[in-house]
Structures are given as structure tokens and as C-alpha cells.
Amino acid sequence: MTSEHTEQLISLYNGSIPVRSRWTYRTAEPFTIAAAFQTDNDSWVEWVFARDLLLAGLSSAAGEGDVRFRPGSDASDRVLYVEIESPDGHAMLVMSHADVADFAAVTAAMVPVGEEGDFFDVDALIAEITNV
């Protein structure tokens, strides 16, 4: 049995433009989180990254690749800076730290941190890779 949790979160691009995002966690893929961001033309761009990266980024700067997190604060609240980068461009999003932390807490309730291997089906992965 697998389960999925998806949250709709609003972020700000360069502190001014609201961006809808959809964050998804699946017990069948316990090591990863998918975050999709809505673009101007109503399509979505999805990024998949390690759950450990998000958890680390909630307390200190984390990430050296295409996805980076850094906690901070603005005039009124704690925020989480999310940087995403690709050959097509770069974006800095500012999100509510509490909202992202709540999402992370739900993922930990679904699959406790450190127990991801108990939920990961390595046989299914091998079958997928060998049946290409």
C-alpha cells in the first residue's frame, strides 16, 4: 500500500510575484519530494530532490546543485528561500517557513526519517531499470 500527500503552497519570485507550487510526497518514493511550480503560460515545471535536502534546509543553508534551500526572515515572518536553477534559467522563491515545515512534518509522519529503506521497493526499481 502506498500513500501520497500533496500541498498547494504559494511562494514569491524575487519577493513580488506570487507563484503557485504543488509539493508532493509519496511513500512509494520515500527518499524524494517533487515540487512543481506554475509558469506564466499555465504549465508546470517539476523539480525532484532529496527529502533530506529539504529537512536540512529548514535549519541551515543546504544544497550545492540545482536546488538549494536557506532559512531566513523577512520583515514579519520566518521564510525559506528556495533557489532552483537549470540551463534555462534561475529562480529565487520565498516561501513561508512554517508552511514548508508543516509539509515536511507530514512526510515524516508518513515515513519516519531514517526508515525510508523500509518503504522502498528495490525489486520494483530493478524491474523498471531492466525492462527499459
mmCIF file of N, CA and C in Angstrom:
data_model
loop_
_atom_site.group_PDB
_atom_site.id
_atom_site.type_symbol
_atom_site.label_atom_id
_atom_site.label_comp_id
_atom_site.label_asym_id
_atom_site.label_seq_id
_atom_site.Cartn_x
_atom_site.Cartn_y
_atom_site.Cartn_z
ATOM 1 N N MET A 1 0.844 -1.177 0.000
ATOM 2 C CA MET A 1 0.000 0.000 0.000
ATOM 3 C C MET A 1 0.891 1.243 0.000
ATOM 4 N N THR A 2 0.562 2.188 -0.833
ATOM 5 C CA THR A 2 1.293 3.449 -0.851
ATOM 6 C C THR A 2 0.323 4.578 -0.567
ATOM 7 N N SER A 3 0.862 5.673 -0.116
ATOM 8 C CA SER A 3 0.032 6.853 0.091
ATOM 9 C C SER A 3 0.775 8.068 -0.433
ATOM 10 N N GLU A 4 0.027 9.131 -0.629
ATOM 11 C CA GLU A 4 0.580 10.344 -1.217
ATOM 12 C C GLU A 4 0.018 11.542 -0.467
ATOM 13 N N HIS A 5 0.846 12.554 -0.321
ATOM 14 C CA HIS A 5 0.394 13.813 0.281
ATOM 15 C C HIS A 5 0.833 14.955 -0.627
ATOM 16 N N THR A 6 -0.105 15.800 -0.993
ATOM 17 C CA THR A 6 0.191 16.947 -1.847
ATOM 18 C C THR A 6 -0.326 18.208 -1.176
ATOM 19 N N GLU A 7 0.489 19.250 -1.189
ATOM 20 C CA GLU A 7 0.127 20.558 -0.651
ATOM 21 C C GLU A 7 0.243 21.596 -1.745
ATOM 22 N N GLN A 8 -0.650 22.554 -1.748
ATOM 23 C CA GLN A 8 -0.531 23.722 -2.620
ATOM 24 C C GLN A 8 0.077 24.837 -1.764
ATOM 25 N N LEU A 9 1.230 25.328 -2.166
ATOM 26 C CA LEU A 9 1.895 26.394 -1.430
ATOM 27 C C LEU A 9 2.114 27.573 -2.364
ATOM 28 N N ILE A 10 2.051 28.755 -1.826
ATOM 29 C CA ILE A 10 2.301 29.966 -2.603
ATOM 30 C C ILE A 10 3.671 30.495 -2.220
ATOM 31 N N SER A 11 4.438 30.848 -3.206
ATOM 32 C CA SER A 11 5.757 31.421 -2.968
ATOM 33 C C SER A 11 5.851 32.730 -3.725
ATOM 34 N N LEU A 12 6.885 33.469 -3.452
ATOM 35 C CA LEU A 12 7.116 34.728 -4.148
ATOM 36 C C LEU A 12 8.406 34.631 -4.924
ATOM 37 N N TYR A 13 8.355 35.034 -6.175
ATOM 38 C CA TYR A 13 9.533 35.051 -7.026
ATOM 39 C C TYR A 13 10.112 36.453 -6.944
ATOM 40 N N ASN A 14 11.368 36.559 -6.545
ATOM 41 C CA ASN A 14 12.021 37.859 -6.348
ATOM 42 C C ASN A 14 11.221 38.767 -5.411
ATOM 43 N N GLY A 15 10.474 38.157 -4.488
ATOM 44 C CA GLY A 15 9.766 38.925 -3.478
ATOM 45 C C GLY A 15 8.564 39.688 -3.963
ATOM 46 N N SER A 16 8.096 39.430 -5.183
ATOM 47 C CA SER A 16 6.990 40.258 -5.644
ATOM 48 C C SER A 16 5.910 39.504 -6.405
ATOM 49 N N ILE A 17 6.236 38.468 -7.119
ATOM 50 C CA ILE A 17 5.254 37.805 -7.960
ATOM 51 C C ILE A 17 4.832 36.490 -7.307
ATOM 52 N N PRO A 18 3.546 36.308 -7.000
ATOM 53 C CA PRO A 18 3.111 35.034 -6.420
ATOM 54 C C PRO A 18 3.259 33.896 -7.429
ATOM 55 N N VAL A 19 3.715 32.756 -6.943
ATOM 56 C CA VAL A 19 3.903 31.571 -7.774
ATOM 57 C C VAL A 19 3.224 30.400 -7.070
ATOM 58 N N ARG A 20 2.302 29.740 -7.754
ATOM 59 C CA ARG A 20 1.679 28.545 -7.188
ATOM 60 C C ARG A 20 2.650 27.388 -7.297
ATOM 61 N N SER A 21 2.711 26.612 -6.250
ATOM 62 C CA SER A 21 3.541 25.415 -6.290
ATOM 63 C C SER A 21 2.760 24.246 -5.702
ATOM 64 N N ARG A 22 3.112 23.063 -6.161
ATOM 65 C CA ARG A 22 2.467 21.830 -5.712
ATOM 66 C C ARG A 22 3.573 20.912 -5.212
ATOM 67 N N TRP A 23 3.568 20.621 -3.925
ATOM 68 C CA TRP A 23 4.598 19.790 -3.300
ATOM 69 C C TRP A 23 3.993 18.417 -3.025
ATOM 70 N N THR A 24 4.665 17.363 -3.486
ATOM 71 C CA THR A 24 4.121 16.011 -3.371
ATOM 72 C C THR A 24 5.146 15.072 -2.757
ATOM 73 N N TYR A 25 4.662 14.248 -1.848
ATOM 74 C CA TYR A 25 5.485 13.199 -1.241
ATOM 75 C C TYR A 25 4.722 11.886 -1.360
ATOM 76 N N ARG A 26 5.402 10.848 -1.809
ATOM 77 C CA ARG A 26 4.802 9.524 -1.987
ATOM 78 C C ARG A 26 5.589 8.498 -1.177
ATOM 79 N N THR A 27 4.873 7.655 -0.454
ATOM 80 C CA THR A 27 5.567 6.620 0.320
ATOM 81 C C THR A 27 6.279 5.625 -0.595
ATOM 82 N N ALA A 28 5.819 5.480 -1.839
ATOM 83 C CA ALA A 28 6.484 4.578 -2.773
ATOM 84 C C ALA A 28 7.836 5.122 -3.227
ATOM 85 N N GLU A 29 8.053 6.426 -3.040
ATOM 86 C CA GLU A 29 9.331 7.075 -3.364
ATOM 87 C C GLU A 29 9.784 7.854 -2.126
ATOM 88 N N PRO A 30 10.135 7.127 -1.059
ATOM 89 C CA PRO A 30 10.312 7.768 0.247
ATOM 90 C C PRO A 30 11.516 8.682 0.392
ATOM 91 N N PHE A 31 12.449 8.613 -0.534
ATOM 92 C CA PHE A 31 13.640 9.449 -0.426
ATOM 93 C C PHE A 31 13.481 10.803 -1.105
ATOM 94 N N THR A 32 12.408 10.988 -1.879
ATOM 95 C CA THR A 32 12.303 12.194 -2.709
ATOM 96 C C THR A 32 11.010 12.969 -2.484
ATOM 97 N N ILE A 33 11.106 14.245 -2.827
ATOM 98 C CA ILE A 33 9.964 15.155 -2.844
ATOM 99 C C ILE A 33 9.915 15.763 -4.236
ATOM 100 N N ALA A 34 8.717 15.923 -4.761
ATOM 101 C CA ALA A 34 8.537 16.601 -6.046
ATOM 102 C C ALA A 34 7.870 17.942 -5.775
ATOM 103 N N ALA A 35 8.445 18.993 -6.305
ATOM 104 C CA ALA A 35 7.859 20.332 -6.193
ATOM 105 C C ALA A 35 7.655 20.864 -7.606
ATOM 106 N N ALA A 36 6.417 21.165 -7.945
ATOM 107 C CA ALA A 36 6.096 21.692 -9.264
ATOM 108 C C ALA A 36 5.707 23.153 -9.106
ATOM 109 N N PHE A 37 6.214 24.007 -10.006
ATOM 110 C CA PHE A 37 5.955 25.440 -9.964
ATOM 111 C C PHE A 37 5.230 25.845 -11.231
ATOM 112 N N GLN A 38 4.156 26.615 -11.054
ATOM 113 C CA GLN A 38 3.371 27.032 -12.208
ATOM 114 C C GLN A 38 4.077 28.187 -12.912
ATOM 115 N N THR A 39 4.176 28.074 -14.238
ATOM 116 C CA THR A 39 4.816 29.117 -15.030
ATOM 117 C C THR A 39 3.760 30.074 -15.568
ATOM 118 N N ASP A 40 4.221 31.127 -16.227
ATOM 119 C CA ASP A 40 3.312 32.140 -16.754
ATOM 120 C C ASP A 40 2.271 31.578 -17.715
ATOM 121 N N ASN A 41 2.643 30.600 -18.505
ATOM 122 C CA ASN A 41 1.719 30.089 -19.513
ATOM 123 C C ASN A 41 0.878 28.925 -19.006
ATOM 124 N N ASP A 42 0.698 28.841 -17.705
ATOM 125 C CA ASP A 42 -0.157 27.855 -17.059
ATOM 126 C C ASP A 42 0.340 26.415 -17.204
ATOM 127 N N SER A 43 1.619 26.242 -17.453
ATOM 128 C CA SER A 43 2.188 24.906 -17.399
ATOM 129 C C SER A 43 2.988 24.797 -16.103
ATOM 130 N N TRP A 44 3.411 23.585 -15.806
ATOM 131 C CA TRP A 44 4.122 23.341 -14.557
ATOM 132 C C TRP A 44 5.529 22.832 -14.853
ATOM 133 N N VAL A 45 6.486 23.289 -14.057
ATOM 134 C CA VAL A 45 7.860 22.811 -14.123
ATOM 135 C C VAL A 45 8.114 22.080 -12.814
ATOM 136 N N GLU A 46 8.520 20.810 -12.917
ATOM 137 C CA GLU A 46 8.683 19.998 -11.715
ATOM 138 C C GLU A 46 10.152 19.755 -11.401
ATOM 139 N N TRP A 47 10.462 19.832 -10.121
ATOM 140 C CA TRP A 47 11.795 19.544 -9.609
ATOM 141 C C TRP A 47 11.654 18.407 -8.602
ATOM 142 N N VAL A 48 12.541 17.437 -8.677
ATOM 143 C CA VAL A 48 12.562 16.328 -7.732
ATOM 144 C C VAL A 48 13.888 16.399 -6.988
ATOM 145 N N PHE A 49 13.809 16.320 -5.675
ATOM 146 C CA PHE A 49 15.017 16.437 -4.863
ATOM 147 C C PHE A 49 14.881 15.567 -3.623
ATOM 148 N N ALA A 50 15.979 15.359 -2.941
ATOM 149 C CA ALA A 50 16.013 14.507 -1.751
ATOM 150 C C ALA A 50 15.258 15.150 -0.599
ATOM 151 N N ARG A 51 14.478 14.331 0.090
ATOM 152 C CA ARG A 51 13.773 14.834 1.278
ATOM 153 C C ARG A 51 14.783 15.318 2.312
ATOM 154 N N ASP A 52 15.920 14.622 2.425
ATOM 155 C CA ASP A 52 16.952 15.041 3.377
ATOM 156 C C ASP A 52 17.439 16.460 3.089
ATOM 157 N N LEU A 53 17.486 16.831 1.814
ATOM 158 C CA LEU A 53 17.905 18.186 1.447
ATOM 159 C C LEU A 53 16.924 19.213 2.005
ATOM 160 N N LEU A 54 15.642 18.958 1.844
ATOM 161 C CA LEU A 54 14.636 19.878 2.385
ATOM 162 C C LEU A 54 14.732 19.947 3.905
ATOM 163 N N LEU A 55 14.835 18.807 4.552
ATOM 164 C CA LEU A 55 14.902 18.795 6.016
ATOM 165 C C LEU A 55 16.116 19.575 6.517
ATOM 166 N N ALA A 56 17.259 19.405 5.871
ATOM 167 C CA ALA A 56 18.458 20.145 6.256
ATOM 168 C C ALA A 56 18.274 21.635 5.996
ATOM 169 N N GLY A 57 17.633 21.975 4.882
ATOM 170 C CA GLY A 57 17.442 23.372 4.504
ATOM 171 C C GLY A 57 16.497 24.144 5.397
ATOM 172 N N LEU A 58 15.703 23.452 6.184
ATOM 173 C CA LEU A 58 14.807 24.146 7.113
ATOM 174 C C LEU A 58 15.573 24.772 8.279
ATOM 175 N N SER A 59 16.773 24.239 8.568
ATOM 176 C CA SER A 59 17.527 24.775 9.707
ATOM 177 C C SER A 59 18.813 25.503 9.315
ATOM 178 N N SER A 60 19.355 25.209 8.129
ATOM 179 C CA SER A 60 20.569 25.905 7.677
ATOM 180 C C SER A 60 20.662 25.786 6.159
ATOM 181 N N ALA A 61 21.551 26.563 5.578
ATOM 182 C CA ALA A 61 21.716 26.521 4.124
ATOM 183 C C ALA A 61 22.077 25.102 3.690
ATOM 184 N N ALA A 62 21.409 24.630 2.628
ATOM 185 C CA ALA A 62 21.637 23.260 2.159
ATOM 186 C C ALA A 62 21.504 23.215 0.644
ATOM 187 N N GLY A 63 22.359 22.412 0.043
ATOM 188 C CA GLY A 63 22.291 22.199 -1.392
ATOM 189 C C GLY A 63 23.434 22.868 -2.115
ATOM 190 N N GLU A 64 23.985 22.152 -3.081
ATOM 191 C CA GLU A 64 25.062 22.689 -3.901
ATOM 192 C C GLU A 64 24.730 22.579 -5.376
ATOM 193 N N GLY A 65 23.620 21.950 -5.697
ATOM 194 C CA GLY A 65 23.271 21.699 -7.087
ATOM 195 C C GLY A 65 22.178 22.621 -7.595
ATOM 196 N N ASP A 66 21.246 22.031 -8.308
ATOM 197 C CA ASP A 66 20.177 22.791 -8.957
ATOM 198 C C ASP A 66 19.092 23.252 -7.999
ATOM 199 N N VAL A 67 19.019 22.654 -6.805
ATOM 200 C CA VAL A 67 18.013 23.033 -5.808
ATOM 201 C C VAL A 67 18.750 23.347 -4.508
ATOM 202 N N ARG A 68 18.496 24.542 -3.984
ATOM 203 C CA ARG A 68 19.144 24.968 -2.743
ATOM 204 C C ARG A 68 18.102 25.602 -1.817
ATOM 205 N N PHE A 69 18.273 25.402 -0.520
ATOM 206 C CA PHE A 69 17.372 25.965 0.487
ATOM 207 C C PHE A 69 18.178 26.766 1.490
ATOM 208 N N ARG A 70 17.546 27.822 2.015
ATOM 209 C CA ARG A 70 18.185 28.635 3.047
ATOM 210 C C ARG A 70 17.104 29.288 3.888
ATOM 211 N N PRO A 71 17.089 29.027 5.202
ATOM 212 C CA PRO A 71 16.109 29.693 6.056
ATOM 213 C C PRO A 71 16.500 31.156 6.265
ATOM 214 N N GLY A 72 15.518 31.975 6.525
ATOM 215 C CA GLY A 72 15.778 33.384 6.790
ATOM 216 C C GLY A 72 14.545 34.028 7.390
ATOM 217 N N SER A 73 14.513 35.345 7.343
ATOM 218 C CA SER A 73 13.336 36.059 7.834
ATOM 219 C C SER A 73 13.160 37.318 7.011
ATOM 220 N N ASP A 74 11.908 37.717 6.907
ATOM 221 C CA ASP A 74 11.624 38.998 6.270
ATOM 222 C C ASP A 74 11.091 39.916 7.358
ATOM 223 N N ALA A 75 10.473 40.982 7.001
ATOM 224 C CA ALA A 75 10.026 41.975 7.977
ATOM 225 C C ALA A 75 9.046 41.410 9.003
ATOM 226 N N SER A 76 8.285 40.379 8.625
ATOM 227 C CA SER A 76 7.229 39.939 9.528
ATOM 228 C C SER A 76 7.245 38.456 9.889
ATOM 229 N N ASP A 77 8.038 37.644 9.222
ATOM 230 C CA ASP A 77 7.897 36.211 9.432
ATOM 231 C C ASP A 77 9.173 35.462 9.044
ATOM 232 N N ARG A 78 9.272 34.218 9.512
ATOM 233 C CA ARG A 78 10.352 33.338 9.063
ATOM 234 C C ARG A 78 10.017 32.863 7.658
ATOM 235 N N VAL A 79 11.026 32.786 6.818
ATOM 236 C CA VAL A 79 10.841 32.362 5.437
ATOM 237 C C VAL A 79 11.857 31.278 5.098
ATOM 238 N N LEU A 80 11.609 30.623 3.982
ATOM 239 C CA LEU A 80 12.549 29.676 3.424
ATOM 240 C C LEU A 80 12.825 30.121 2.000
ATOM 241 N N TYR A 81 14.089 30.400 1.724
ATOM 242 C CA TYR A 81 14.492 30.763 0.365
ATOM 243 C C TYR A 81 14.757 29.467 -0.401
ATOM 244 N N VAL A 82 14.157 29.371 -1.562
ATOM 245 C CA VAL A 82 14.330 28.204 -2.423
ATOM 246 C C VAL A 82 14.907 28.703 -3.736
ATOM 247 N N GLU A 83 16.095 28.220 -4.073
ATOM 248 C CA GLU A 83 16.715 28.569 -5.353
ATOM 249 C C GLU A 83 16.670 27.349 -6.256
ATOM 250 N N ILE A 84 16.169 27.552 -7.452
ATOM 251 C CA ILE A 84 16.175 26.486 -8.446
ATOM 252 C C ILE A 84 16.873 27.006 -9.693
ATOM 253 N N GLU A 85 17.658 26.135 -10.299
ATOM 254 C CA GLU A 85 18.480 26.565 -11.418
ATOM 255 C C GLU A 85 18.535 25.464 -12.464
ATOM 256 N N SER A 86 18.501 25.878 -13.727
ATOM 257 C CA SER A 86 18.642 24.942 -14.841
ATOM 258 C C SER A 86 19.336 25.685 -15.968
ATOM 259 N N PRO A 87 19.664 24.991 -17.039
ATOM 260 C CA PRO A 87 20.248 25.692 -18.184
ATOM 261 C C PRO A 87 19.309 26.766 -18.753
ATOM 262 N N ASP A 88 18.006 26.634 -18.475
ATOM 263 C CA ASP A 88 17.029 27.595 -18.979
ATOM 264 C C ASP A 88 16.847 28.823 -18.096
ATOM 265 N N GLY A 89 17.388 28.796 -16.888
ATOM 266 C CA GLY A 89 17.231 29.963 -16.033
ATOM 267 C C GLY A 89 17.425 29.675 -14.559
ATOM 268 N N HIS A 90 17.145 30.698 -13.770
ATOM 269 C CA HIS A 90 17.357 30.665 -12.325
ATOM 270 C C HIS A 90 16.187 31.380 -11.663
ATOM 271 N N ALA A 91 15.718 30.845 -10.541
ATOM 272 C CA ALA A 91 14.638 31.497 -9.795
ATOM 273 C C ALA A 91 14.946 31.427 -8.311
ATOM 274 N N MET A 92 14.606 32.502 -7.611
ATOM 275 C CA MET A 92 14.692 32.555 -6.155
ATOM 276 C C MET A 92 13.268 32.727 -5.655
ATOM 277 N N LEU A 93 12.793 31.748 -4.888
ATOM 278 C CA LEU A 93 11.445 31.795 -4.351
ATOM 279 C C LEU A 93 11.527 32.010 -2.852
ATOM 280 N N VAL A 94 10.575 32.735 -2.321
ATOM 281 C CA VAL A 94 10.497 32.982 -0.887
ATOM 282 C C VAL A 94 9.208 32.348 -0.402
ATOM 283 N N MET A 95 9.331 31.395 0.509
ATOM 284 C CA MET A 95 8.169 30.654 0.973
ATOM 285 C C MET A 95 8.017 30.784 2.474
ATOM 286 N N SER A 96 6.811 30.561 2.940
ATOM 287 C CA SER A 96 6.563 30.539 4.372
ATOM 288 C C SER A 96 7.299 29.353 4.984
ATOM 289 N N HIS A 97 8.187 29.634 5.904
ATOM 290 C CA HIS A 97 8.936 28.570 6.580
ATOM 291 C C HIS A 97 7.974 27.616 7.281
ATOM 292 N N ALA A 98 6.968 28.154 7.930
ATOM 293 C CA ALA A 98 6.009 27.324 8.670
ATOM 294 C C ALA A 98 5.259 26.384 7.735
ATOM 295 N N ASP A 99 4.846 26.872 6.568
ATOM 296 C CA ASP A 99 4.116 26.020 5.627
ATOM 297 C C ASP A 99 4.981 24.868 5.136
ATOM 298 N N VAL A 100 6.230 25.155 4.796
ATOM 299 C CA VAL A 100 7.121 24.106 4.304
ATOM 300 C C VAL A 100 7.472 23.149 5.447
ATOM 301 N N ALA A 101 7.670 23.669 6.645
ATOM 302 C CA ALA A 101 7.961 22.812 7.797
ATOM 303 C C ALA A 101 6.766 21.902 8.103
ATOM 304 N N ASP A 102 5.556 22.421 7.965
ATOM 305 C CA ASP A 102 4.365 21.592 8.165
ATOM 306 C C ASP A 102 4.316 20.464 7.132
ATOM 307 N N PHE A 103 4.627 20.785 5.879
ATOM 308 C CA PHE A 103 4.672 19.760 4.841
ATOM 309 C C PHE A 103 5.715 18.700 5.195
ATOM 310 N N ALA A 104 6.891 19.124 5.618
ATOM 311 C CA ALA A 104 7.953 18.192 5.987
ATOM 312 C C ALA A 104 7.525 17.307 7.152
ATOM 313 N N ALA A 105 6.792 17.866 8.101
ATOM 314 C CA ALA A 105 6.315 17.086 9.245
ATOM 315 C C ALA A 105 5.336 16.004 8.795
ATOM 316 N N VAL A 106 4.498 16.319 7.816
ATOM 317 C CA VAL A 106 3.569 15.311 7.294
ATOM 318 C C VAL A 106 4.344 14.176 6.633
ATOM 319 N N THR A 107 5.410 14.516 5.894
ATOM 320 C CA THR A 107 6.195 13.446 5.257
ATOM 321 C C THR A 107 6.837 12.548 6.314
ATOM 322 N N ALA A 108 7.283 13.146 7.420
ATOM 323 C CA ALA A 108 7.903 12.360 8.490
ATOM 324 C C ALA A 108 6.881 11.484 9.197
ATOM 325 N N ALA A 109 5.628 11.927 9.250
ATOM 326 C CA ALA A 109 4.577 11.089 9.833
ATOM 327 C C ALA A 109 4.252 9.917 8.907
ATOM 328 N N MET A 110 4.353 10.137 7.612
ATOM 329 C CA MET A 110 4.081 9.082 6.641
ATOM 330 C C MET A 110 5.207 8.047 6.610
ATOM 331 N N VAL A 111 6.435 8.534 6.581
ATOM 332 C CA VAL A 111 7.631 7.680 6.574
ATOM 333 C C VAL A 111 8.627 8.321 7.529
ATOM 334 N N PRO A 112 8.830 7.729 8.690
ATOM 335 C CA PRO A 112 9.767 8.328 9.644
ATOM 336 C C PRO A 112 11.170 8.474 9.039
ATOM 337 N N VAL A 113 11.814 9.586 9.379
ATOM 338 C CA VAL A 113 13.170 9.839 8.899
ATOM 339 C C VAL A 113 14.077 8.712 9.375
ATOM 340 N N GLY A 114 14.853 8.180 8.453
ATOM 341 C CA GLY A 114 15.742 7.069 8.752
ATOM 342 C C GLY A 114 15.130 5.715 8.451
ATOM 343 N N GLU A 115 13.830 5.666 8.196
ATOM 344 C CA GLU A 115 13.151 4.404 7.898
ATOM 345 C C GLU A 115 12.716 4.319 6.435
ATOM 346 N N GLU A 116 13.267 5.176 5.586
ATOM 347 C CA GLU A 116 12.872 5.202 4.177
ATOM 348 C C GLU A 116 13.096 3.858 3.491
ATOM 349 N N GLY A 117 14.182 3.181 3.847
ATOM 350 C CA GLY A 117 14.504 1.898 3.240
ATOM 351 C C GLY A 117 13.432 0.845 3.462
ATOM 352 N N ASP A 118 12.676 0.957 4.554
ATOM 353 C CA ASP A 118 11.595 0.012 4.829
ATOM 354 C C ASP A 118 10.428 0.185 3.852
ATOM 355 N N PHE A 119 10.344 1.345 3.203
ATOM 356 C CA PHE A 119 9.241 1.647 2.291
ATOM 357 C C PHE A 119 9.658 1.560 0.824
ATOM 358 N N PHE A 120 10.953 1.459 0.586
ATOM 359 C CA PHE A 120 11.479 1.494 -0.779
ATOM 360 C C PHE A 120 11.499 0.093 -1.368
ATOM 361 N N ASP A 121 10.905 -0.080 -2.527
ATOM 362 C CA ASP A 121 10.837 -1.380 -3.194
ATOM 363 C C ASP A 121 11.968 -1.486 -4.213
ATOM 364 N N VAL A 122 13.107 -2.003 -3.776
ATOM 365 C CA VAL A 122 14.269 -2.103 -4.650
ATOM 366 C C VAL A 122 14.016 -3.076 -5.793
ATOM 367 N N ASP A 123 13.225 -4.115 -5.565
ATOM 368 C CA ASP A 123 12.913 -5.073 -6.633
ATOM 369 C C ASP A 123 12.131 -4.393 -7.757
ATOM 370 N N ALA A 124 11.216 -3.516 -7.412
ATOM 371 C CA ALA A 124 10.459 -2.785 -8.433
ATOM 372 C C ALA A 124 11.379 -1.862 -9.217
ATOM 373 N N LEU A 125 12.332 -1.238 -8.552
ATOM 374 C CA LEU A 125 13.287 -0.374 -9.246
ATOM 375 C C LEU A 125 14.143 -1.184 -10.220
ATOM 376 N N ILE A 126 14.624 -2.333 -9.786
ATOM 377 C CA ILE A 126 15.437 -3.167 -10.672
ATOM 378 C C ILE A 126 14.606 -3.626 -11.870
ATOM 379 N N ALA A 127 13.363 -4.005 -11.637
ATOM 380 C CA ALA A 127 12.488 -4.416 -12.738
ATOM 381 C C ALA A 127 12.273 -3.277 -13.728
ATOM 382 N N GLU A 128 12.093 -2.082 -13.191
ATOM 383 C CA GLU A 128 11.897 -0.908 -14.073
ATOM 384 C C GLU A 128 13.139 -0.629 -14.897
ATOM 385 N N ILE A 129 14.291 -0.723 -14.283
ATOM 386 C CA ILE A 129 15.545 -0.444 -14.988
ATOM 387 C C ILE A 129 15.831 -1.505 -16.048
ATOM 388 N N THR A 130 15.570 -2.745 -15.746
ATOM 389 C CA THR A 130 15.910 -3.823 -16.678
ATOM 390 C C THR A 130 14.866 -4.028 -17.766
ATOM 391 N N ASN A 131 13.708 -3.421 -17.644
ATOM 392 C CA ASN A 131 12.652 -3.540 -18.665
ATOM 393 C C ASN A 131 12.539 -2.296 -19.529
ATOM 394 N N VAL A 132 13.622 -1.619 -19.714
ATOM 395 C CA VAL A 132 13.598 -0.374 -20.487
ATOM 396 C C VAL A 132 13.331 -0.611 -21.927
#
